[in-house]
């Protein structure tokens, strides 16, 4: 079904948001439509305190600007409160188990937990023992919340999702993985363009391919051809060591003016941010007319509010 025909129902079946692989296309549409509704209310200055009295705990083992602020500001706008827990400030950072942490948080009236960490298995473990919804705010493997905001942004820009072509250039990382899964689910063609040695995880590519049209190539011309959305991300994700070898391998995949010229007319440039101008993208592209990166960043707020609303409202 085309996303524009979808009618909001106010529910998703999933208790947690760990990866978009567990979400149906209709659930993804539900989140996007809810985010659009919440954005309209916020822009119109209308109160929307649908999570009054609820508390979100946020655990961070890595840095964050957008995820931290969008969730914290988002829960406040929904009438709730946030508890920010840097991993090093809590006993988790000193070796307390994830299971014990989940069981303890469950005793304090926490209604949702957002976690940003390294291992996807840690997020899954937390969800296993948590009595409240767990939201993945980025792991080494996935970044589903970012992709929900991205799909919302693409929908707002093009008025559709199905049939669009998106190409991701650079490191085959967490963003590449989640874009392939989310994009394939909503009927987009997703091409991941990267060199040998920096390709996305093969198992994740194969799983994304079950949902739709995804491919991996090292051919920049082929990937950019007829492309509606050109996407890139940092060469070095959080926790990765910076090496000259990787810069040399990824520089031919830099999104620059020449690459943008190969895409479809009307193509847009997207980046989850933070960006490194002069590495994965040139200043001219990210600060140019085709870039929608700040709309994309704003939509983190609305998309995250939609996820919290749908997962936490019945607690
Ligand atoms: N895009 C994103 O997740 O940004 P932060 O690392 O600033 O949260
Ligand atoms: N791939 C990047 C995304 C940051 C939002 C990282 O994991 O650091």
Short mmCIF file of N, CA, C and O in Angstrom, two decimals, residues 185-249:
data_model
loop_
_atom_site.label_atom_id
_atom_site.label_comp_id
_atom_site.label_asym_id
_atom_site.label_seq_id
_atom_site.Cartn_x
_atom_site.Cartn_y
_atom_site.Cartn_z
N UNK A 185 11.61 -2.12 3.20
CA UNK A 185 10.27 -2.38 3.75
C UNK A 185 9.22 -1.47 3.12
O UNK A 185 8.10 -1.90 2.89
N UNK A 186 9.58 -0.21 2.89
CA UNK A 186 8.58 0.73 2.38
C UNK A 186 8.59 0.82 0.84
O UNK A 186 7.98 1.72 0.27
N UNK A 187 9.27 -0.13 0.19
CA UNK A 187 9.18 -0.21 -1.27
C UNK A 187 10.14 0.69 -2.02
O UNK A 187 9.94 0.96 -3.21
N UNK A 188 11.19 1.17 -1.34
CA UNK A 188 12.21 1.94 -2.06
C UNK A 188 13.28 0.97 -2.56
O UNK A 188 13.46 -0.11 -2.00
N UNK A 189 14.00 1.39 -3.61
CA UNK A 189 15.18 0.62 -4.00
C UNK A 189 16.36 1.22 -3.23
O UNK A 189 16.56 2.44 -3.28
N UNK A 190 17.12 0.37 -2.53
CA UNK A 190 18.25 0.90 -1.76
C UNK A 190 19.55 0.25 -2.26
O UNK A 190 19.69 -0.98 -2.24
N UNK A 191 20.46 1.10 -2.71
CA UNK A 191 21.77 0.63 -3.17
C UNK A 191 22.82 1.12 -2.19
O UNK A 191 22.85 2.30 -1.84
N UNK A 192 23.66 0.21 -1.74
CA UNK A 192 24.75 0.60 -0.85
C UNK A 192 26.03 0.56 -1.66
O UNK A 192 26.40 -0.50 -2.19
N UNK A 193 26.68 1.70 -1.80
CA UNK A 193 27.86 1.80 -2.67
C UNK A 193 29.11 2.01 -1.82
O UNK A 193 29.28 3.07 -1.20
N UNK A 194 29.95 0.98 -1.78
CA UNK A 194 31.14 1.06 -0.92
C UNK A 194 32.22 0.10 -1.44
O UNK A 194 31.91 -0.84 -2.17
N UNK A 195 33.46 0.35 -1.04
CA UNK A 195 34.54 -0.51 -1.52
C UNK A 195 34.65 -1.82 -0.74
O UNK A 195 34.12 -1.91 0.37
N UNK A 196 35.35 -2.76 -1.31
CA UNK A 196 35.65 -4.01 -0.61
C UNK A 196 36.31 -3.70 0.72
O UNK A 196 37.12 -2.79 0.81
N UNK A 197 35.97 -4.46 1.72
CA UNK A 197 36.56 -4.23 3.04
C UNK A 197 35.68 -3.35 3.90
O UNK A 197 35.81 -3.33 5.11
N UNK A 198 34.78 -2.59 3.26
CA UNK A 198 33.91 -1.67 4.02
C UNK A 198 32.45 -1.89 3.63
O UNK A 198 31.62 -0.99 3.73
N UNK A 199 32.18 -3.11 3.15
CA UNK A 199 30.80 -3.43 2.76
C UNK A 199 29.96 -3.69 4.01
O UNK A 199 30.49 -4.04 5.06
N UNK A 200 28.65 -3.50 3.88
CA UNK A 200 27.79 -3.80 5.04
C UNK A 200 27.82 -5.29 5.37
O UNK A 200 28.23 -6.11 4.54
N UNK A 201 27.39 -5.62 6.58
CA UNK A 201 27.35 -7.00 7.04
C UNK A 201 26.47 -7.85 6.11
O UNK A 201 25.31 -7.50 5.85
N UNK A 202 27.05 -8.93 5.63
CA UNK A 202 26.35 -9.74 4.61
C UNK A 202 25.03 -10.32 5.12
O UNK A 202 24.04 -10.38 4.39
N UNK A 203 25.02 -10.75 6.37
CA UNK A 203 23.77 -11.33 6.92
C UNK A 203 22.67 -10.28 6.97
O UNK A 203 21.50 -10.57 6.70
N UNK A 204 23.06 -9.05 7.30
CA UNK A 204 22.05 -7.99 7.39
C UNK A 204 21.56 -7.62 5.97
O UNK A 204 20.37 -7.41 5.75
N UNK A 205 22.48 -7.60 5.02
CA UNK A 205 22.08 -7.33 3.63
C UNK A 205 21.09 -8.41 3.17
O UNK A 205 20.04 -8.11 2.59
N UNK A 206 21.41 -9.67 3.47
CA UNK A 206 20.53 -10.76 3.05
C UNK A 206 19.17 -10.65 3.72
O UNK A 206 18.13 -10.92 3.10
N UNK A 207 19.18 -10.26 4.98
CA UNK A 207 17.88 -10.14 5.65
C UNK A 207 17.10 -8.97 5.07
O UNK A 207 15.90 -9.07 4.84
N UNK A 208 17.77 -7.86 4.77
CA UNK A 208 17.07 -6.71 4.16
C UNK A 208 16.51 -7.08 2.78
O UNK A 208 15.43 -6.63 2.40
N UNK A 209 17.25 -7.94 2.07
CA UNK A 209 16.83 -8.32 0.72
C UNK A 209 15.52 -9.11 0.73
O UNK A 209 14.80 -9.15 -0.27
N UNK A 210 15.20 -9.71 1.88
CA UNK A 210 13.91 -10.42 1.98
C UNK A 210 12.74 -9.45 1.97
O UNK A 210 11.61 -9.82 1.69
N UNK A 211 13.00 -8.21 2.33
CA UNK A 211 11.91 -7.24 2.45
C UNK A 211 11.71 -6.44 1.16
O UNK A 211 10.71 -5.76 1.00
N UNK A 212 12.69 -6.44 0.27
CA UNK A 212 12.55 -5.63 -0.94
C UNK A 212 13.84 -5.57 -1.72
O UNK A 212 14.68 -6.47 -1.66
N UNK A 213 13.97 -4.43 -2.46
CA UNK A 213 15.05 -4.32 -3.44
C UNK A 213 16.28 -3.66 -2.82
O UNK A 213 16.32 -2.44 -2.66
N UNK A 214 17.28 -4.46 -2.48
CA UNK A 214 18.53 -3.89 -1.98
C UNK A 214 19.71 -4.50 -2.73
O UNK A 214 19.64 -5.65 -3.17
N UNK A 215 20.76 -3.73 -2.89
CA UNK A 215 21.96 -4.27 -3.53
C UNK A 215 23.19 -3.54 -3.00
O UNK A 215 23.09 -2.45 -2.43
N UNK A 216 24.34 -4.19 -3.21
CA UNK A 216 25.62 -3.60 -2.80
C UNK A 216 26.51 -3.56 -4.04
O UNK A 216 26.58 -4.54 -4.78
N UNK A 217 27.14 -2.42 -4.27
CA UNK A 217 28.01 -2.28 -5.43
C UNK A 217 29.20 -1.39 -5.08
O UNK A 217 29.15 -0.66 -4.09
N UNK A 218 30.25 -1.46 -5.91
CA UNK A 218 31.33 -0.48 -5.74
C UNK A 218 31.34 0.51 -6.90
O UNK A 218 32.26 1.31 -7.04
N UNK A 219 30.28 0.44 -7.72
CA UNK A 219 30.22 1.28 -8.91
C UNK A 219 29.40 2.55 -8.63
O UNK A 219 28.17 2.52 -8.54
N UNK A 220 30.10 3.66 -8.49
CA UNK A 220 29.47 4.94 -8.11
C UNK A 220 28.46 5.40 -9.17
O UNK A 220 27.34 5.83 -8.84
N UNK A 221 28.83 5.29 -10.45
CA UNK A 221 27.94 5.75 -11.52
C UNK A 221 26.63 4.99 -11.51
O UNK A 221 25.54 5.57 -11.61
N UNK A 222 26.75 3.68 -11.37
CA UNK A 222 25.57 2.81 -11.37
C UNK A 222 24.67 3.13 -10.16
O UNK A 222 23.45 3.21 -10.27
N UNK A 223 25.29 3.32 -9.02
CA UNK A 223 24.52 3.60 -7.80
C UNK A 223 23.80 4.94 -7.89
O UNK A 223 22.64 5.05 -7.50
N UNK A 224 24.48 5.95 -8.42
CA UNK A 224 23.89 7.30 -8.43
C UNK A 224 22.86 7.50 -9.54
O UNK A 224 21.99 8.38 -9.43
N UNK A 225 22.91 6.66 -10.55
CA UNK A 225 22.03 6.83 -11.72
C UNK A 225 20.55 6.79 -11.32
O UNK A 225 20.12 5.88 -10.60
N UNK A 226 19.80 7.78 -11.76
CA UNK A 226 18.34 7.87 -11.50
C UNK A 226 18.00 7.90 -10.01
O UNK A 226 16.88 7.53 -9.63
N UNK A 227 18.94 8.29 -9.22
CA UNK A 227 18.74 8.24 -7.78
C UNK A 227 17.99 9.46 -7.28
O UNK A 227 18.29 10.58 -7.67
N UNK A 228 17.00 9.24 -6.39
CA UNK A 228 16.22 10.34 -5.81
C UNK A 228 16.83 10.85 -4.50
O UNK A 228 16.71 12.02 -4.18
N UNK A 229 17.44 9.93 -3.77
CA UNK A 229 18.02 10.30 -2.47
C UNK A 229 19.47 9.81 -2.42
O UNK A 229 19.74 8.62 -2.58
N UNK A 230 20.38 10.75 -2.23
CA UNK A 230 21.79 10.41 -2.06
C UNK A 230 22.10 10.58 -0.58
O UNK A 230 21.85 11.64 0.00
N UNK A 231 22.63 9.52 0.04
CA UNK A 231 22.82 9.51 1.49
C UNK A 231 24.26 9.15 1.80
O UNK A 231 24.86 8.30 1.12
N UNK A 232 24.84 9.76 2.80
CA UNK A 232 26.14 9.30 3.29
C UNK A 232 26.23 9.48 4.80
O UNK A 232 25.34 10.07 5.43
N UNK A 233 27.27 8.93 5.37
CA UNK A 233 27.51 9.00 6.81
C UNK A 233 29.03 9.06 7.01
O UNK A 233 29.81 8.84 6.07
N UNK A 234 29.42 9.32 8.24
CA UNK A 234 30.84 9.46 8.56
C UNK A 234 31.67 8.23 8.14
O UNK A 234 31.17 7.12 8.12
N UNK A 235 32.93 8.46 7.84
CA UNK A 235 33.85 7.35 7.55
C UNK A 235 34.14 6.55 8.82
O UNK A 235 34.39 5.35 8.76
N UNK A 236 34.16 7.26 9.94
CA UNK A 236 34.52 6.59 11.21
C UNK A 236 33.38 6.73 12.21
O UNK A 236 33.09 7.83 12.68
N UNK A 237 32.74 5.62 12.49
CA UNK A 237 31.65 5.63 13.46
C UNK A 237 32.24 5.68 14.87
O UNK A 237 33.42 5.39 15.08
N UNK A 238 31.36 6.01 15.82
CA UNK A 238 31.81 6.11 17.22
C UNK A 238 32.42 4.79 17.67
O UNK A 238 31.85 3.73 17.43
N UNK A 239 33.60 4.89 18.26
CA UNK A 239 34.29 3.69 18.74
C UNK A 239 35.29 3.14 17.74
O UNK A 239 36.06 2.24 18.07
N UNK A 240 35.30 3.68 16.50
CA UNK A 240 36.25 3.17 15.50
C UNK A 240 37.51 4.02 15.46
O UNK A 240 37.45 5.25 15.59
N UNK A 241 38.62 3.34 15.22
CA UNK A 241 39.90 4.03 15.15
C UNK A 241 40.05 4.68 13.77
O UNK A 241 39.70 4.07 12.74
N UNK A 242 40.54 5.93 13.76
CA UNK A 242 40.72 6.64 12.49
C UNK A 242 41.99 6.15 11.81
O UNK A 242 43.07 6.22 12.40
N UNK A 243 41.90 5.65 10.58
CA UNK A 243 43.10 5.20 9.86
C UNK A 243 43.15 5.84 8.48
O UNK A 243 42.10 6.10 7.87
N UNK A 244 44.36 6.04 8.00
CA UNK A 244 44.56 6.62 6.66
C UNK A 244 44.07 5.63 5.60
O UNK A 244 43.53 6.00 4.57
N UNK A 245 44.27 4.37 5.89
CA UNK A 245 43.86 3.31 4.96
C UNK A 245 42.36 3.40 4.65
O UNK A 245 41.93 3.31 3.50
N UNK A 246 41.58 3.63 5.68
CA UNK A 246 40.13 3.71 5.47
C UNK A 246 39.75 5.00 4.73
O UNK A 246 38.89 4.97 3.83
N UNK A 247 40.42 6.10 5.07
CA UNK A 247 40.13 7.36 4.36
C UNK A 247 40.44 7.17 2.87
O UNK A 247 39.62 7.53 2.01
N UNK A 248 41.59 6.57 2.56
CA UNK A 248 41.97 6.37 1.16
C UNK A 248 40.95 5.49 0.43
O UNK A 248 40.61 5.73 -0.72
N UNK A 249 40.47 4.46 1.13
CA UNK A 249 39.51 3.54 0.50
C UNK A 249 38.16 4.21 0.26
O UNK A 249 37.49 3.93 -0.74
#
